Short mmCIF file of C-alpha atoms in Angstrom, two decimals:
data_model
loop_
_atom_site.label_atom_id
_atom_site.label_comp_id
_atom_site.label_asym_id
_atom_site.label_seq_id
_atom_site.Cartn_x
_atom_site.Cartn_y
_atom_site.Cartn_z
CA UNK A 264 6.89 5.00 44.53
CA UNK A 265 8.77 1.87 43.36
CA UNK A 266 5.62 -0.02 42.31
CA UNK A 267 4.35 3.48 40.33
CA UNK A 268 7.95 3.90 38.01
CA UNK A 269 7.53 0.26 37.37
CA UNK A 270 3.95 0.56 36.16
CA UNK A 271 4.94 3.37 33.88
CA UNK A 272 7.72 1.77 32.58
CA UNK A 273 5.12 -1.03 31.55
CA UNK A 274 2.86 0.91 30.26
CA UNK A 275 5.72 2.35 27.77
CA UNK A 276 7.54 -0.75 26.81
CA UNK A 277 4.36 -2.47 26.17
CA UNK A 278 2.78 0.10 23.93
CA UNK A 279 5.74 1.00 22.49
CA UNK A 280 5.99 -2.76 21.18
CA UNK A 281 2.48 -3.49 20.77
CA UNK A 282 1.15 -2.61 17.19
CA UNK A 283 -2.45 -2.17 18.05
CA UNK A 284 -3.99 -0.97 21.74
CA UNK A 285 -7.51 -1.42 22.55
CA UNK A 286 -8.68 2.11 23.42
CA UNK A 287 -12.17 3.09 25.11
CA UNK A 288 -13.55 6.32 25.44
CA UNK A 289 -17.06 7.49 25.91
CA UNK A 290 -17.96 5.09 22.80
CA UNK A 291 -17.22 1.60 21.97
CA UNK A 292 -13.83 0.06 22.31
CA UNK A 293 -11.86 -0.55 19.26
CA UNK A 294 -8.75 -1.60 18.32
CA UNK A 295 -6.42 1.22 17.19
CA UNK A 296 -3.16 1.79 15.57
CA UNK A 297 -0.99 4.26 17.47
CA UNK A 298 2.49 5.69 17.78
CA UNK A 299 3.85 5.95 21.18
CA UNK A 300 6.34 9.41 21.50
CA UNK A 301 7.25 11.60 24.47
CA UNK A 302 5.68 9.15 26.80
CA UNK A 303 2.28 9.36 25.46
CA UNK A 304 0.45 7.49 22.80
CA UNK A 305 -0.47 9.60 19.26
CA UNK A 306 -3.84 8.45 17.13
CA UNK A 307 -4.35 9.38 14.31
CA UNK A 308 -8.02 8.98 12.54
CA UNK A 309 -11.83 10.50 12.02
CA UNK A 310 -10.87 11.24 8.18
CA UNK A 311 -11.14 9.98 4.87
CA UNK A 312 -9.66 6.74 4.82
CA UNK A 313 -8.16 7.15 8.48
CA UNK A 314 -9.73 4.71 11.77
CA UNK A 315 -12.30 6.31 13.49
CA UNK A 316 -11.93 7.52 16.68
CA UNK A 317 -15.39 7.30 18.47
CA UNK A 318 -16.26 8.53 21.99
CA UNK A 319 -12.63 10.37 22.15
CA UNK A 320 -12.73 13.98 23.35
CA UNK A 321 -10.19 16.60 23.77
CA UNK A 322 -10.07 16.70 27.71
CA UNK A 323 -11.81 13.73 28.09
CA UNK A 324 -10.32 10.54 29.59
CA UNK A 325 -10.11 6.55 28.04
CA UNK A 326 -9.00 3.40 28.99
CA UNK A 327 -6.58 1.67 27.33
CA UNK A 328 -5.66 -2.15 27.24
CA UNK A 329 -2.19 -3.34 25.78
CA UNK A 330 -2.35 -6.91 24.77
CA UNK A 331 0.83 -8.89 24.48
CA UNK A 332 2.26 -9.06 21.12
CA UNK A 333 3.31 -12.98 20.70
CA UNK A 334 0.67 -14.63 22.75
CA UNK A 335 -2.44 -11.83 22.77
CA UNK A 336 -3.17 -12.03 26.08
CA UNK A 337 -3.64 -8.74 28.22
CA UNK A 338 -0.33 -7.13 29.65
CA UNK A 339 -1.26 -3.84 31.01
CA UNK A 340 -4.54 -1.60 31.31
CA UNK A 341 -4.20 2.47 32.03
CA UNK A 342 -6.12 5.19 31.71
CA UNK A 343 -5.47 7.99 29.69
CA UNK A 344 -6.23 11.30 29.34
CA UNK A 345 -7.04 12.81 26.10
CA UNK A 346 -5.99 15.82 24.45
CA UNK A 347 -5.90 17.08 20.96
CA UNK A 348 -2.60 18.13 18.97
CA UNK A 349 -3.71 20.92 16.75
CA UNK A 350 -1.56 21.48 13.26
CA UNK A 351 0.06 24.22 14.07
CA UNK A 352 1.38 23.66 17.58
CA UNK A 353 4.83 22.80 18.98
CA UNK A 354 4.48 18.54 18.62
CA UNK A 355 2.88 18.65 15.45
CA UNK A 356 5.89 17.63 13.52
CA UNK A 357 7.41 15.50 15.71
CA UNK A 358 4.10 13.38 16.24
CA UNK A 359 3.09 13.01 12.70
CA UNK A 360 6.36 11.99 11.59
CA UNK A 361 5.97 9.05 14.08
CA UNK A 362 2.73 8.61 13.08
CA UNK A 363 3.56 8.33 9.38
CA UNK A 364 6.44 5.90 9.91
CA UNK A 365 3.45 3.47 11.14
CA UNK A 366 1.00 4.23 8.35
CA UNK A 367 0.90 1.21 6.35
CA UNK A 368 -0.50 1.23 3.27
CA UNK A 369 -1.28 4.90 2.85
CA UNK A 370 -2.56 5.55 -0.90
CA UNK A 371 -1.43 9.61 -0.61
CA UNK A 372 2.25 8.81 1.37
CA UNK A 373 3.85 12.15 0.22
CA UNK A 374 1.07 14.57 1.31
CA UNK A 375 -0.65 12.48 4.13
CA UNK A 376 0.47 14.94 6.74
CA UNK A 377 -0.96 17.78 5.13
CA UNK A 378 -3.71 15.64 4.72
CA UNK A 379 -4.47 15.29 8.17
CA UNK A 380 -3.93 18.40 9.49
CA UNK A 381 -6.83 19.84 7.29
CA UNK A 382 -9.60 16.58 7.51
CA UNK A 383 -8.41 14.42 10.57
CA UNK A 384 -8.11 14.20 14.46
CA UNK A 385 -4.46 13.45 15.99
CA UNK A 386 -4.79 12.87 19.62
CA UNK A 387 -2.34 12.20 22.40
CA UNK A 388 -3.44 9.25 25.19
CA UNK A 389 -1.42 10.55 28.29
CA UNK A 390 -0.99 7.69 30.69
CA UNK A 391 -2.57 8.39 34.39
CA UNK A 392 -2.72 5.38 36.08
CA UNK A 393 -2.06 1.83 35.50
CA UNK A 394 -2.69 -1.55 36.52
CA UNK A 395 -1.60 -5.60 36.10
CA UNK A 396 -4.34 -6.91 37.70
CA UNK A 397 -6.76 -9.18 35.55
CA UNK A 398 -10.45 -8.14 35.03
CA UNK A 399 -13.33 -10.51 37.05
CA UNK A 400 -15.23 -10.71 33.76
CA UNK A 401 -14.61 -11.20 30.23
CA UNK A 402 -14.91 -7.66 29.24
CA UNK A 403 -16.22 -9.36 25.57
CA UNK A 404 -18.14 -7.52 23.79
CA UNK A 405 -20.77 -7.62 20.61
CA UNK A 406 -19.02 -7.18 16.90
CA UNK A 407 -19.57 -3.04 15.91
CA UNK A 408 -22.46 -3.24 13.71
CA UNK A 409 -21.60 -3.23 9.97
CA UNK A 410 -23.33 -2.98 6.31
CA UNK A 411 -21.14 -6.39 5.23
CA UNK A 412 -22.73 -9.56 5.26
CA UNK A 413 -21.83 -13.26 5.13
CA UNK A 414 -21.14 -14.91 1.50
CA UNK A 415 -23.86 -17.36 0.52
CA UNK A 416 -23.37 -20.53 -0.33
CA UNK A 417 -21.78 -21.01 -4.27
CA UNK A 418 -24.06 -22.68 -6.98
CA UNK A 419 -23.54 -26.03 -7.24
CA UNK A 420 -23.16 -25.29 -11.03
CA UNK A 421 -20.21 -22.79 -10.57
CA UNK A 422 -17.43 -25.15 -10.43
CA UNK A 423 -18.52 -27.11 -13.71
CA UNK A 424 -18.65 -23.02 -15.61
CA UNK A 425 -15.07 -22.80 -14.14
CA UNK A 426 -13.17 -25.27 -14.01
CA UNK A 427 -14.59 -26.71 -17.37
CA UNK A 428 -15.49 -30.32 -15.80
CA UNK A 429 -18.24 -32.32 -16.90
CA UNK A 430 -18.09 -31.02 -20.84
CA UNK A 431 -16.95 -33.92 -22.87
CA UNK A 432 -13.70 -33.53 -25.30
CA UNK A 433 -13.44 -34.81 -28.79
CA UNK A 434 -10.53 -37.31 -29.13
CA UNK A 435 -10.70 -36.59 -32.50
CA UNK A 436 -8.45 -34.31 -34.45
CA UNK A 437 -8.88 -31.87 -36.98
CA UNK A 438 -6.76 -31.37 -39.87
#
């Protein structure tokens, strides 16, 4: 009983403190911002503009991993299940005002709530079992697969046009 309050007062101190969790559902795993309330963890995403959320499910279940916030390495691992906070129930308001105080750099601050509750998912990650222990492999993974690509090399030319070197100045002046 001991050993299970002190893994879930882990799990809340570290996600509480830790700005990102690593979160794996049915689909990839992906880093995600969160906002830990009422001894659960709140996403918010799967909108315009907003994270995506893939693999999540409303009664589904994911594992999270909460990495240490100085040094990166792994503190804690649970599993979590998910459920979905609809607009118009009870912890609406409470969760997207914690939610909101975490948004950084939101382009629509003053009406980002509403926003959400008409074009986004907000989904609570309730802990249900934890553990310490260090994974026996890696548990790396290939990149997500993306349209961006790597920058080519510059033209040798290019800092010459720039920077205006290489064009000879006349010593002479005008009058």
């Amino acid at each position: 009983m001991t050993e299970q309050l002190l893994g879930q007062a882990l799990v809340e101190e570290a996600t509480k403190k830790s700005g990102l969790i690593w979160v794996r559902g049915d689909g990839p795993e992906r880093a995600l911002w969160h906002a830990w309330h009422d001894g659960a963890a709140y996403l918010v995403g799967d909108g315009p503009g907003e994270q995506p959320l893939p693999g999540l499910t409303d009664g589904g279940t994911a594992r999270v991993t909460v990495r240490s916030k100085d040094k990166g390495g792994r503190l804690v691992a649970w599993t979590a299940r998910v459920s979905a906070v609809a607009p118009d129930s009870e912890p609406w308001e409470a969760v997207t005002t914690e939610l909101k105080g975490k948004r950084l750099n939101a382009v629509d601050a003053e009406r980002m709530v509403e926003r959400w509750s008409r074009e986004c998912r907000v989904l609570r990650l309730t802990p249900e079992s934890s553990t310490t222990e260090l994974p026996t492999s890696s548990l790396a993974a290939p990149p997500p697969a993306t349209p961006a690509t790597t920058r080519h090399p510059i033209p040798a030319a290019l800092p010459r046009l720039l920077l205006g070197r290489g064009r000879k100045r006349s010593s002479k002046r005008h009058a």
